[in-house]
PDB file of C-alpha atoms in Angstrom:
ATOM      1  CA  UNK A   1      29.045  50.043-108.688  1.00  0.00           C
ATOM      2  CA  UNK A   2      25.835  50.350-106.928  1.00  0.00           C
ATOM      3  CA  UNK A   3      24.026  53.361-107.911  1.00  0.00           C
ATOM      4  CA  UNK A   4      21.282  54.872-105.020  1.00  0.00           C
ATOM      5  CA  UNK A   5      19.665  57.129-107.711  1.00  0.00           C
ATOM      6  CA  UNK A   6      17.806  60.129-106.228  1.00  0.00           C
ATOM      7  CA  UNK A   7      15.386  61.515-108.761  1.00  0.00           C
ATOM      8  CA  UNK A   8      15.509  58.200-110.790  1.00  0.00           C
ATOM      9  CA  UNK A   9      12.190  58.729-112.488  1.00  0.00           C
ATOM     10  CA  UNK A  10      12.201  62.369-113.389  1.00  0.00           C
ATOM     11  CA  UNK A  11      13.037  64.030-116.774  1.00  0.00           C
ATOM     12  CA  UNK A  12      17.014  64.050-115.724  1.00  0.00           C
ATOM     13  CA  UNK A  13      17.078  60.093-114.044  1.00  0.00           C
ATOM     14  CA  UNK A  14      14.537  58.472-117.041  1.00  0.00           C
ATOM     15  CA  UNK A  15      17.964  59.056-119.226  1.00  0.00           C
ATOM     16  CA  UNK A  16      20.219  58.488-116.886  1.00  0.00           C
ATOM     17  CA  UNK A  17      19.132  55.475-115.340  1.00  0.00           C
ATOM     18  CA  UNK A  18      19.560  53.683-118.421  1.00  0.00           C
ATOM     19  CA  UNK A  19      22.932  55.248-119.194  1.00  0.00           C
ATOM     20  CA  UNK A  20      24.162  54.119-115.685  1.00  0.00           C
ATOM     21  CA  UNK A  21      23.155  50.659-115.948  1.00  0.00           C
ATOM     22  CA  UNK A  22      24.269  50.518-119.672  1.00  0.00           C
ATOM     23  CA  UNK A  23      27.988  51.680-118.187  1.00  0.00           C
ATOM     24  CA  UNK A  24      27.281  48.176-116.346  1.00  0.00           C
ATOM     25  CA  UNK A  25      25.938  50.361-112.851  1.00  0.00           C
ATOM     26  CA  UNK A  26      23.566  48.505-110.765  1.00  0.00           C
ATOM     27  CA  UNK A  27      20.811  51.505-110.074  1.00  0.00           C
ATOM     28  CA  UNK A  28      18.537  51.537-107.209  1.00  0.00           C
ATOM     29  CA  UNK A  29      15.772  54.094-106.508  1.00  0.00           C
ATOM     30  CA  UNK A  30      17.211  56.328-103.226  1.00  0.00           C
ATOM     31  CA  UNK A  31      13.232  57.065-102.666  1.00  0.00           C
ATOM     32  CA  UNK A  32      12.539  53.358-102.327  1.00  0.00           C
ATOM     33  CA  UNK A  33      15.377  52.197-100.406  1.00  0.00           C
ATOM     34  CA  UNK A  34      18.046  54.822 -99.427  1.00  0.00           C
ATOM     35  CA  UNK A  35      22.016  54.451 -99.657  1.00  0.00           C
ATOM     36  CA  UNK A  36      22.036  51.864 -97.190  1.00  0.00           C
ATOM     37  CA  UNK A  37      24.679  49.336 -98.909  1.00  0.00           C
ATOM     38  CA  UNK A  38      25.384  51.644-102.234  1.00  0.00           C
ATOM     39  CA  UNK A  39      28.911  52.885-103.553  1.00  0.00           C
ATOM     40  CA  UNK A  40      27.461  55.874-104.506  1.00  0.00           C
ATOM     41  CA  UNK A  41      24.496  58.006-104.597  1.00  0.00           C
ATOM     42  CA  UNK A  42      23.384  60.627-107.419  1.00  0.00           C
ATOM     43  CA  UNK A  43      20.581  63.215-107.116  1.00  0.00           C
ATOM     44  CA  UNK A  44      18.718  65.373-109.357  1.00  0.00           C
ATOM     45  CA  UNK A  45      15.788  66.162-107.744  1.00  0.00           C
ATOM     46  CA  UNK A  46      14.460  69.514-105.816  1.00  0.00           C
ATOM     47  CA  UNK A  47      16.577  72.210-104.166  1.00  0.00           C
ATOM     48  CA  UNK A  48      14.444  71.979-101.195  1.00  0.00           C
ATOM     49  CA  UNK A  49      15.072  67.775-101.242  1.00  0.00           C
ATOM     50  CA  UNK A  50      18.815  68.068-101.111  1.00  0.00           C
ATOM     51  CA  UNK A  51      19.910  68.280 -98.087  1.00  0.00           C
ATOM     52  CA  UNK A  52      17.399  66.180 -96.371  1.00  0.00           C
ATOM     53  CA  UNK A  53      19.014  63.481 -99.490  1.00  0.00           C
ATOM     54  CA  UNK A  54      22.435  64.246 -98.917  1.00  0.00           C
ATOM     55  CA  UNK A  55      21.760  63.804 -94.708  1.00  0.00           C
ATOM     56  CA  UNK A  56      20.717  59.886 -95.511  1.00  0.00           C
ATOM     57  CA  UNK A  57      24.165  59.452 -97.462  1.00  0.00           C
ATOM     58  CA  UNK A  58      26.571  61.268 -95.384  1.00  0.00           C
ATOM     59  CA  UNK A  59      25.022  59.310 -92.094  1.00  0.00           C
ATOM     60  CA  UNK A  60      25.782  56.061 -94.541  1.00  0.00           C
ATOM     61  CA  UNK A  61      29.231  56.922 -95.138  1.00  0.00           C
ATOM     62  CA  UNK A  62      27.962  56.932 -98.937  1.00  0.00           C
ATOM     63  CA  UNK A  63      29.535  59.963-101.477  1.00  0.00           C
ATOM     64  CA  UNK A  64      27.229  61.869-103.729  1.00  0.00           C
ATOM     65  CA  UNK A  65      27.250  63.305-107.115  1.00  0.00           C
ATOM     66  CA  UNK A  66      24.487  66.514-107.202  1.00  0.00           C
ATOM     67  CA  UNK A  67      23.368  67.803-110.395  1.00  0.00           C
ATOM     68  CA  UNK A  68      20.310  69.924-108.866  1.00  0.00           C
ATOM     69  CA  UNK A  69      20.735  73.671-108.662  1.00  0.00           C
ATOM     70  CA  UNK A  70      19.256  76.178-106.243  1.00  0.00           C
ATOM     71  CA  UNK A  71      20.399  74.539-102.363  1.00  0.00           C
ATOM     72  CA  UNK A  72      22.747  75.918 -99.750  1.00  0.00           C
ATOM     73  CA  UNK A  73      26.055  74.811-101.157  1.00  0.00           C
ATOM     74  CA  UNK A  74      28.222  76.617 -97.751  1.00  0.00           C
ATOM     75  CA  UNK A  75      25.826  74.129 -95.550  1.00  0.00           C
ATOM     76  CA  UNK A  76      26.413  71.403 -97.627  1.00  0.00           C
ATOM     77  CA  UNK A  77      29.929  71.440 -97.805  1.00  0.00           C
ATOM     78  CA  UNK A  78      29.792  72.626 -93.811  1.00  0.00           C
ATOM     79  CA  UNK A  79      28.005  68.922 -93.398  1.00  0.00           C
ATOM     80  CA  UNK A  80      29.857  66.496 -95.799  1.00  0.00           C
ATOM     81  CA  UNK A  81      33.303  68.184 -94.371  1.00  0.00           C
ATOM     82  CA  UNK A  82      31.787  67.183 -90.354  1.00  0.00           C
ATOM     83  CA  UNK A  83      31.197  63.793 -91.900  1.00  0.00           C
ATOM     84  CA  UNK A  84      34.121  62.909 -93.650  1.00  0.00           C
ATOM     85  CA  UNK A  85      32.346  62.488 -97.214  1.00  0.00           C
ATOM     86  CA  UNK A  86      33.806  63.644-100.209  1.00  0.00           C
ATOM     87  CA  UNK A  87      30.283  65.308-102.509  1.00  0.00           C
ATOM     88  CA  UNK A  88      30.339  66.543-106.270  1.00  0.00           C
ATOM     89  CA  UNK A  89      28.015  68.962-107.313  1.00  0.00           C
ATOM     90  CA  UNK A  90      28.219  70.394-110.938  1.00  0.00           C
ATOM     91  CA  UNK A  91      25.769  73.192-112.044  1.00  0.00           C
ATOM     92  CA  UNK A  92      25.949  71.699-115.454  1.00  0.00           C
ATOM     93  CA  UNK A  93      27.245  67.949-116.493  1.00  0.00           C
ATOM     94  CA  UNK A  94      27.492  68.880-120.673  1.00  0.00           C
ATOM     95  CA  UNK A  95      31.381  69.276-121.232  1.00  0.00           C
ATOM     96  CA  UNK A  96      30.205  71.718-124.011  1.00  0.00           C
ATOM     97  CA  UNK A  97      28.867  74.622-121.318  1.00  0.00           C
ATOM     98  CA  UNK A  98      32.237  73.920-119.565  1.00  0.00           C
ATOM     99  CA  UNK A  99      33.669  74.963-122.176  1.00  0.00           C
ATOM    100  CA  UNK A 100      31.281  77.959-122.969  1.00  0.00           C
ATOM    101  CA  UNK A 101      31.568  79.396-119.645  1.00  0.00           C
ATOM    102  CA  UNK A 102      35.661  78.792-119.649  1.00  0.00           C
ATOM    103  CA  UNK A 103      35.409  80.820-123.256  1.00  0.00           C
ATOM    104  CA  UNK A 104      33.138  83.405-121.355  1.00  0.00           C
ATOM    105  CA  UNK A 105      35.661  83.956-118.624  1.00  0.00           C
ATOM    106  CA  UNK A 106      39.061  84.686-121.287  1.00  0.00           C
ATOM    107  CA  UNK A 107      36.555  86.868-122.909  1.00  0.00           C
ATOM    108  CA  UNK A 108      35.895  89.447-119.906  1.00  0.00           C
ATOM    109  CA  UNK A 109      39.132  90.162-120.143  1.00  0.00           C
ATOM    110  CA  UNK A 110      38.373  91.916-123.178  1.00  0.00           C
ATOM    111  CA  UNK A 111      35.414  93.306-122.788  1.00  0.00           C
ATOM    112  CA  UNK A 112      34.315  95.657-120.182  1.00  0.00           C
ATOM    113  CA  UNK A 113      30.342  94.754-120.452  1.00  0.00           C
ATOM    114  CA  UNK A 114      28.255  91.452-120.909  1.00  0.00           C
ATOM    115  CA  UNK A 115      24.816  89.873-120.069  1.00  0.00           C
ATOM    116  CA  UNK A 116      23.753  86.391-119.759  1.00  0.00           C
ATOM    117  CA  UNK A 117      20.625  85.254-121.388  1.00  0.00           C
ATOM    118  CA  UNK A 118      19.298  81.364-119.519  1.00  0.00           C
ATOM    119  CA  UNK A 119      16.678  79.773-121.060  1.00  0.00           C
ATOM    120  CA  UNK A 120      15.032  76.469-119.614  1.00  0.00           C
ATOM    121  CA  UNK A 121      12.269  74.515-119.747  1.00  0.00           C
ATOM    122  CA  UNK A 122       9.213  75.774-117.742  1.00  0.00           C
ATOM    123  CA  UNK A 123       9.220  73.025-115.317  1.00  0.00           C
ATOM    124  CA  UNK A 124      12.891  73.930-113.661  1.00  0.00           C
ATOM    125  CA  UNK A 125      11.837  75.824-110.688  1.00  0.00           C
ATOM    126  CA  UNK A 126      14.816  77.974-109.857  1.00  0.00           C
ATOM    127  CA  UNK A 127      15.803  80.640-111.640  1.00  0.00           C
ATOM    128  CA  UNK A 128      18.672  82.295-112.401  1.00  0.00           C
ATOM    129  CA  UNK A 129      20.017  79.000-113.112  1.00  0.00           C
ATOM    130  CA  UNK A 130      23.229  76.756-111.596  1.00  0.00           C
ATOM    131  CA  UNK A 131      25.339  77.341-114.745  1.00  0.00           C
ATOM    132  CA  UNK A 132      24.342  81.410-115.054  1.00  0.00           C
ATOM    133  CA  UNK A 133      25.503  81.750-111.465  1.00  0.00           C
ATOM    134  CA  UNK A 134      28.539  80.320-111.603  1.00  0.00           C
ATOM    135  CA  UNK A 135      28.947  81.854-115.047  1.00  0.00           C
ATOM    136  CA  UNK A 136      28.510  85.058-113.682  1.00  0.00           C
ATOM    137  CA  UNK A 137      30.801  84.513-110.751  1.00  0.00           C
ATOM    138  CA  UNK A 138      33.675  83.520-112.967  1.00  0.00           C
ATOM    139  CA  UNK A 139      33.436  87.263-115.077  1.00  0.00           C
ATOM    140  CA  UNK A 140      33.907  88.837-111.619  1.00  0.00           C
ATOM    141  CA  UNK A 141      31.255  91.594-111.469  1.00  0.00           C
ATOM    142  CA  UNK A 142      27.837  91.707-110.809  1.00  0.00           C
ATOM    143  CA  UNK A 143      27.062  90.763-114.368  1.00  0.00           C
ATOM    144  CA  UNK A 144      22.937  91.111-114.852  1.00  0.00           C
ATOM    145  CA  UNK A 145      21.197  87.738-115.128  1.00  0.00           C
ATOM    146  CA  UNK A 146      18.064  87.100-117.789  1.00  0.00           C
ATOM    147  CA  UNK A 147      16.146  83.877-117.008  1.00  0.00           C
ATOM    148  CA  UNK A 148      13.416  82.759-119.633  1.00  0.00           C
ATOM    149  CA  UNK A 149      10.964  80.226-118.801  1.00  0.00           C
ATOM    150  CA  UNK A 150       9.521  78.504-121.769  1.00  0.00           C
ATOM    151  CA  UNK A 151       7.920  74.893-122.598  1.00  0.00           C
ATOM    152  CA  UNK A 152       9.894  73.494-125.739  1.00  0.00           C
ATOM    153  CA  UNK A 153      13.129  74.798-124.120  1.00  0.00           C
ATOM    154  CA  UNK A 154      15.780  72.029-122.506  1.00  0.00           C
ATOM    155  CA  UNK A 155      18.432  73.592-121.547  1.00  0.00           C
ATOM    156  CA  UNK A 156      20.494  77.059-123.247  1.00  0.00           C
ATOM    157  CA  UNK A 157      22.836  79.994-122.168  1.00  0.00           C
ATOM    158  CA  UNK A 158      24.387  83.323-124.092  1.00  0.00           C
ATOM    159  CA  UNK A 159      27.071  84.939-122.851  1.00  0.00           C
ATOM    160  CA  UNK A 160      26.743  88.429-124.635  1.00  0.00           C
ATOM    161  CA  UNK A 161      29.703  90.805-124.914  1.00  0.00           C
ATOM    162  CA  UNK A 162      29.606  94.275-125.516  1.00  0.00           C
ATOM    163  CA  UNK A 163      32.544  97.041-126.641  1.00  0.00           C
ATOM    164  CA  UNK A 164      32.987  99.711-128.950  1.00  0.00           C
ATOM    165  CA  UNK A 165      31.846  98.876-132.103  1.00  0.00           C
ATOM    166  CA  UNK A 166      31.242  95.486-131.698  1.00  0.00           C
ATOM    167  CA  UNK A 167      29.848  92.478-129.502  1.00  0.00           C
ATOM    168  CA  UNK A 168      30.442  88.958-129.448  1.00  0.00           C
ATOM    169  CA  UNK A 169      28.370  86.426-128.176  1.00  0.00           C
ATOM    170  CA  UNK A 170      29.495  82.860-126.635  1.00  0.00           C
ATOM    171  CA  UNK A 171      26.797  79.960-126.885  1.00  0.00           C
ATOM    172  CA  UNK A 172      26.175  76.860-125.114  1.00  0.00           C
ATOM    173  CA  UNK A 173      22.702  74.433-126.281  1.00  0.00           C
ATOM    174  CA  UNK A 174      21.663  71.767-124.712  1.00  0.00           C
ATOM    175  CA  UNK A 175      19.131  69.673-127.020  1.00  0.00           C
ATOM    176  CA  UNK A 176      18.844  66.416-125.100  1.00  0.00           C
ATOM    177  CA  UNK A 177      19.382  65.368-121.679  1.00  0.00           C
ATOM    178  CA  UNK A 178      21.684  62.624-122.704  1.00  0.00           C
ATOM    179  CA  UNK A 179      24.282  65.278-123.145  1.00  0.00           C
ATOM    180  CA  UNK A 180      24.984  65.058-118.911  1.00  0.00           C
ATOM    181  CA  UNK A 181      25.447  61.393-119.135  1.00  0.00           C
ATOM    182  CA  UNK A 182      29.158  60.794-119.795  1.00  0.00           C
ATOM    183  CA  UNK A 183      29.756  64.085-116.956  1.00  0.00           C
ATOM    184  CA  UNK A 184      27.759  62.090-114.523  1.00  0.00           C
ATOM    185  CA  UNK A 185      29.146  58.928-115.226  1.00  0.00           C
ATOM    186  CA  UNK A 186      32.859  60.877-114.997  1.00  0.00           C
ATOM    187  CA  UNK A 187      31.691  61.858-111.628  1.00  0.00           C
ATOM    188  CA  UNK A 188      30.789  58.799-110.070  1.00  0.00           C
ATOM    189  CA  UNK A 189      33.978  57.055-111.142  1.00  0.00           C
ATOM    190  CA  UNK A 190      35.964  60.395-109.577  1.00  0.00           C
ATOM    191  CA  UNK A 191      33.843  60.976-106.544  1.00  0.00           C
ATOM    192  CA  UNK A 192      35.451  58.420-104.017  1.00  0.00           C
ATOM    193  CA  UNK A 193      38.857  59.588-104.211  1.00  0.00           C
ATOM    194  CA  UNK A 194      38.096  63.526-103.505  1.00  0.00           C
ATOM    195  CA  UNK A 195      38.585  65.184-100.509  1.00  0.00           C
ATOM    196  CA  UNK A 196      35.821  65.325 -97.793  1.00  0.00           C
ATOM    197  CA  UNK A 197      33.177  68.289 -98.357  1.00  0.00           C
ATOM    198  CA  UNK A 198      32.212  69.342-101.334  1.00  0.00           C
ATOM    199  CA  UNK A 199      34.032  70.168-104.612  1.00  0.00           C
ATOM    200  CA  UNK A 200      32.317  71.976-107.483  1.00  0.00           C
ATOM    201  CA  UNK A 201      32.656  71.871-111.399  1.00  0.00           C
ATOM    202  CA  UNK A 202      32.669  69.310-113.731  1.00  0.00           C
ATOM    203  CA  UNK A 203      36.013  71.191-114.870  1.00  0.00           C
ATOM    204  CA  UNK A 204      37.540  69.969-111.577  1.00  0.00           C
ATOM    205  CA  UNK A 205      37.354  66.151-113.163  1.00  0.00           C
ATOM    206  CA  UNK A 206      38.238  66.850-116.821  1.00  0.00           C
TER     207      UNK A 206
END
């Protein structure tokens, strides 16, 4: 497929670039030349970028794959469903937080408590993060948030039960960036055949 690759030469695209056109992906930068003639389009760029991105697909009948956190998800979807354009956005691509946060969400059944602890690289700009969000959301109460900042970090989340007695804590550590490739490249096989709007969670495609 033809990849229009938003984001192509930050931190994110300068591993999954290669990944893409290993899978045998032709990738094109979306900056560049937009998704004009592309069978897909992936971004991870800016929260603020997004939707201005997402505007040049949906107007070229092109689906996207999002893996940046932090934009209006109810406009999105509001937009891709008006266009007819199926979108995937996942707040994390590793199958191993999957995982962690479906672990985290049997757990609260159990325990009355818990915190979540995010810790990412100083350079990613919103905070709580994607994955705490919808981490919290799947607990069901209004489960306090800690964000930590740090350079050295990529990309890590505790969920931290507490009870009577005891606590257990569920783990998820992300220690290179080419942990999202096979999620993304799951996505862009499974985007063209969803429904129009936007679906969220990797878990929806494994």
């Amino acid at each position: 497929m033809k990849v229009c690759f938003y984001g192509a030469s930050g931190k994110v695209g300068a591993v999954l670039g290669p990944a893409l056109r290993a899978a045998g992906h032709e990738v094109v930068d979306g900056r560049a030349s937009g998704p004009l003639g592309c069978d897909v389009a992936v971004d991870f760029t800016r929260s603020e970028a997004v939707l201005v991105n997402v505007a040049q697909c949906l107007a070229a009948d092109v689906p996207v794959v999002i893996g940046t956190t932090g934009f209006e998800v109810v406009e999105l979807d509001r937009r891709a469903r008006e266009a007819g354009v199926a979108c995937f956005y996942a707040p994390n691509f590793a199958r191993g937080a999957v995982l962690m946060m479906r672990f985290a969400e049997q757990a609260s059944r159990a325990f009355a408590r818990a915190e979540i602890v995010e810790l990412h690289a100083d350079t990613k700009r919103d905070a709580p993060s994607g994955t705490a969000k919808a981490t919290a959301a799947l607990l069901g109460d209004d489960v306090p948030i800690h964000s930590v900042r740090l350079p050295g970090l990529v990309a890590h989340q505790e969920v931290i039960f507490g009870g009577s007695g005891e606590t257990l804590t569920i783990r998820h550590d992300t220690t290179s960036r080419e942990v999202f490739a096979p999620g993304v490249l799951r996505a862009i096989e499974a985007v063209r055949d969803l429904p129009p709007g936007l679906t969220v969670g990797l878990e929806q495609l494994l």
